[in-house]
């Protein structure tokens, strides 16, 4: 029997560099645009320059006559292709029929009108310019509150009020507590429209094999399996004849948690021409054709007793939907409502959502998806309440937190918070910044005439989407573990990671359970022909749900491994650890490789046991998980220019059990950066005609490294009882906790001037206008 | 982001370059940091690109007759890091170091920048403050223009068709001159919302020379002679500086865009002028 030295420690919990990084850093990964195929054609999409217009005529002849052009398709060609799907259902939801190419009307600038197919990418692009389209331009509306005004242009003429849906949720005795409250604070708070800007734009290669009547679509997507089911339906194709591959995906942030017109369109084109076809979204196209995020105007009212106890919160939420529903568009603001109570104990809430069509790019899930907006609102309201009551913002939070002994905690919005010790990260963060001394520093700064601010946010979020009844397409996740004959381990996860690092964290989990080295495990994902059905990566779910599926598959497999071990050791009392099966009586052992070899060779089989070592588990989570944390931001404002400098950024996050601190740090950093982007820089600006004015990186400011502070990051670890790993989720935490902390800090800095609230982004000019008393 | 078809040529001499540039719709290519993005956006569609990188004699930096003579193809990075430029004309090195990012500075050239005449480019502020000369050449011969006559308007210069910028000359800075370039960065593009370059020389406790160049504020970078006049002869106190800086935007038709309204830009111009002057005065000792 072999005598390899057992690996002494667990890998879970260790700071391990990501297995996927070398190929990403050295440029050797394969993204959609790296795919080359014999006979591959190229597509270029002509898009409407107008936000609202009737398509009077399209003359494709000049494009078709261009040498090298193989085909041109317009709306008429694809009218029988099924609509771009909306997976969200709400009572009374108005769903416009979303054709993959415009029919008789365009509804937003960027609306696809025609597709040109050529043997050459450049020729396709040139020929697209030669298509002659006659537009009858109509009045457009880009601002959701203007769209609600009487007489506003109708985005979809059949619904003149521009209202796609309304949604109401209420709990407790709202009117009573507001009537009796000692203090009521009201504020309109916006979360501006943002553009996700994944580093890799979208792209699709579709490859229809006429002989096999089978289509393969390679797409930069977060949800290959869902996309397969939905696109098969759109194309009227049997699902098993469609394979979807998500190769390397260069970031998504929710923008690729979708099924887009172009995915079905390329499938359609490839089936028509009988050749593979590639479409790569240009960056400019991406600004218009990939979903945007946020887009809220929120009217909050908060009520409190005279000791600062929060009694209730109301919200009227106006959601800018854009021109169409993409996959989850109308569902996103409902997540804001779910998380309205934040970390606080009050039970009286009332929320009303109005979902409004505008002649703009559709909005949908963008990192945090509804929760940043909710957290921004509640954390701003709590700060305003504290200011009104002359309480310290930390004190008012500590007073109102749900207490540790109250978990599981039933919220006013119908959720059951799993676990939490909300004062822990806050107290840790306060210690880290030395809060008492910091306030002294601030007093001194103010005496010197400097504008220094201290802002904090204590956020809660909802992760691990989710129990299937609460998710449109099922909320479980799947995993297969296969021990190869040599003892190497292959994992298939139905989650489709795209930068989050699950090739490493899942390998850590599998390596620990199987007792093998990290490099003995490979994690495969993102190909419907290889991986059993899965849901995907979004909503900070991959580890909490997909990792748990993996954990259970590993347990199933261990049972089988032990059966083989018992047989080989001729023992009825065996245990499995550190990569070997041990007879508890004799101490003799066999390695995993020996067991695996025996299972595939199958000379002998344990009773009622099949050959081979493979297990698949589909795990249905009983609940969401609810991470939380506290961020503290110190700012100073340049009194001459209004520019905000972040002097310190402290993030203490509790994402449950940490599998890999390095990856968690990366997720927190990335999230915080996007939060700072929203708080200080980013803004998707449309003019009154529905033209996107910030349609490229020359005008849309995502933060660069030189514009960012050092992020001091720390943790508390409160395990989730929802899954055996105790993990919660961390993909979106940074974004959710960040923006209110930054804005609270800036408002705190400006509070001596009587400032109570400012909307994002906090541009220097906006602050300068405040500093000059609006007189400048 | 796919440009239209174009041809590409790499001449090995100026004479050859001029000949190629004489062809219809040909355009010079230097670092490509402005031209290529415009082509990708299809805002420019030359039939032929004449890449200047193999043309000899355009990428040297020489000190000659009290002047620094900088070839048009000298990159931003070379200007930022050249010991000669750093010691003889620190203002230009400082301005170059604030352009874009390291990749852009490695590719982009001073000749390309001035020929492009972006109203928010960094160099023009310094070139105005330095009273730089721009040497142009074409098949027929050469001419030299002051920077103020060369830069005519937004994206518009005195260049004739087929003419190239070959050299930019700036004076070697006299001892005791303090210089500074202060830039308010547009957060998306990295260009200047406003950028102000200042040179101050003192003599006998008074400001003997004040030069101020401004970029980004309006459609055309300019030399702020009104600010200079208020400073020359003054002691250079904080009060003198703020009084002088206060007039920098007077009568200027300021740009107004998403990133800064006209009145905020004017305000920023005053603030950054004061900062540049104060820093320059400090260094002047
Ligand atoms: C991401 C990014 C950020 C940037 N940030 C900044 C910034 O912060 N500040 C700033 O000032 N600039 C910035 N730039 C612009 C950069 O400085 C460019 O390098 C410069 O504007 C053009 O120089 P070039 O050598 O690249 O010229 P090219 O792009 O090659 O040419 C520009 C134009 O000049 C013409 N041309 C070039 N050379 C000559 C010549 N010798 N004679 C006649 N005509 C010529 C070309 O025909 C073309 O019309 C940025 C650019 C990028 C891409």
PDB file of C-alpha atoms in Angstrom, chain A residues 4 19 480-492 507 510-511 514-524 554 557 561 576 579 591-600 612-615:
ATOM      1  CA  UNK A   4       2.285   9.387   0.350  1.00  0.00           C
ATOM      2  CA  UNK A  19      -5.443  29.352 -10.227  1.00  0.00           C
ATOM      3  CA  UNK A 480     -20.571  16.970 -10.313  1.00  0.00           C
ATOM      4  CA  UNK A 481     -17.387  15.554  -8.883  1.00  0.00           C
ATOM      5  CA  UNK A 482     -15.498  12.923 -10.765  1.00  0.00           C
ATOM      6  CA  UNK A 483     -12.414  11.181  -9.478  1.00  0.00           C
ATOM      7  CA  UNK A 484     -10.471  10.100 -12.541  1.00  0.00           C
ATOM      8  CA  UNK A 485      -8.810   6.654 -12.652  1.00  0.00           C
ATOM      9  CA  UNK A 486      -5.497   8.280 -11.646  1.00  0.00           C
ATOM     10  CA  UNK A 487      -7.051   9.893  -8.586  1.00  0.00           C
ATOM     11  CA  UNK A 488      -7.167  13.385 -10.063  1.00  0.00           C
ATOM     12  CA  UNK A 489     -10.378  15.263  -9.399  1.00  0.00           C
ATOM     13  CA  UNK A 490     -12.614  17.010 -11.931  1.00  0.00           C
ATOM     14  CA  UNK A 491     -15.389  19.279 -10.719  1.00  0.00           C
ATOM     15  CA  UNK A 492     -18.235  20.518 -12.896  1.00  0.00           C
ATOM     16  CA  UNK A 507     -10.784  23.509  -5.782  1.00  0.00           C
ATOM     17  CA  UNK A 510     -12.822  19.730  -3.156  1.00  0.00           C
ATOM     18  CA  UNK A 511      -9.151  19.335  -2.251  1.00  0.00           C
ATOM     19  CA  UNK A 514     -10.884  14.595  -1.038  1.00  0.00           C
ATOM     20  CA  UNK A 515      -7.595  15.134   0.789  1.00  0.00           C
ATOM     21  CA  UNK A 516      -5.679  15.928  -2.387  1.00  0.00           C
ATOM     22  CA  UNK A 517      -3.537  18.850  -3.478  1.00  0.00           C
ATOM     23  CA  UNK A 518      -5.025  21.974  -4.984  1.00  0.00           C
ATOM     24  CA  UNK A 519      -3.426  21.207  -8.313  1.00  0.00           C
ATOM     25  CA  UNK A 520      -5.026  17.765  -8.328  1.00  0.00           C
ATOM     26  CA  UNK A 521      -8.418  19.441  -8.782  1.00  0.00           C
ATOM     27  CA  UNK A 522      -9.746  21.130 -11.903  1.00  0.00           C
ATOM     28  CA  UNK A 523     -13.001  23.071 -11.922  1.00  0.00           C
ATOM     29  CA  UNK A 524     -14.837  23.136 -15.247  1.00  0.00           C
ATOM     30  CA  UNK A 554     -18.277  15.411  -2.305  1.00  0.00           C
ATOM     31  CA  UNK A 557     -18.733  10.559  -3.307  1.00  0.00           C
ATOM     32  CA  UNK A 561     -15.041   5.903  -1.804  1.00  0.00           C
ATOM     33  CA  UNK A 576     -11.583   8.610   4.998  1.00  0.00           C
ATOM     34  CA  UNK A 579      -6.618  11.378   0.787  1.00  0.00           C
ATOM     35  CA  UNK A 591      -4.952   6.007  -1.291  1.00  0.00           C
ATOM     36  CA  UNK A 592      -7.608   7.724  -3.308  1.00  0.00           C
ATOM     37  CA  UNK A 593      -5.725   6.826  -6.504  1.00  0.00           C
ATOM     38  CA  UNK A 594      -5.739   3.174  -5.531  1.00  0.00           C
ATOM     39  CA  UNK A 595      -9.417   3.280  -4.741  1.00  0.00           C
ATOM     40  CA  UNK A 596     -10.217   5.151  -7.900  1.00  0.00           C
ATOM     41  CA  UNK A 597      -8.165   2.783 -10.028  1.00  0.00           C
ATOM     42  CA  UNK A 598      -9.976  -0.178  -8.487  1.00  0.00           C
ATOM     43  CA  UNK A 599     -13.366   1.422  -9.047  1.00  0.00           C
ATOM     44  CA  UNK A 600     -12.793   1.899 -12.782  1.00  0.00           C
ATOM     45  CA  UNK A 612     -16.491   4.495 -11.267  1.00  0.00           C
ATOM     46  CA  UNK A 613     -16.278   7.424  -8.882  1.00  0.00           C
ATOM     47  CA  UNK A 614     -18.638  10.193  -9.759  1.00  0.00           C
ATOM     48  CA  UNK A 615     -21.386  12.028  -7.922  1.00  0.00           C
TER      49      UNK A 615
END
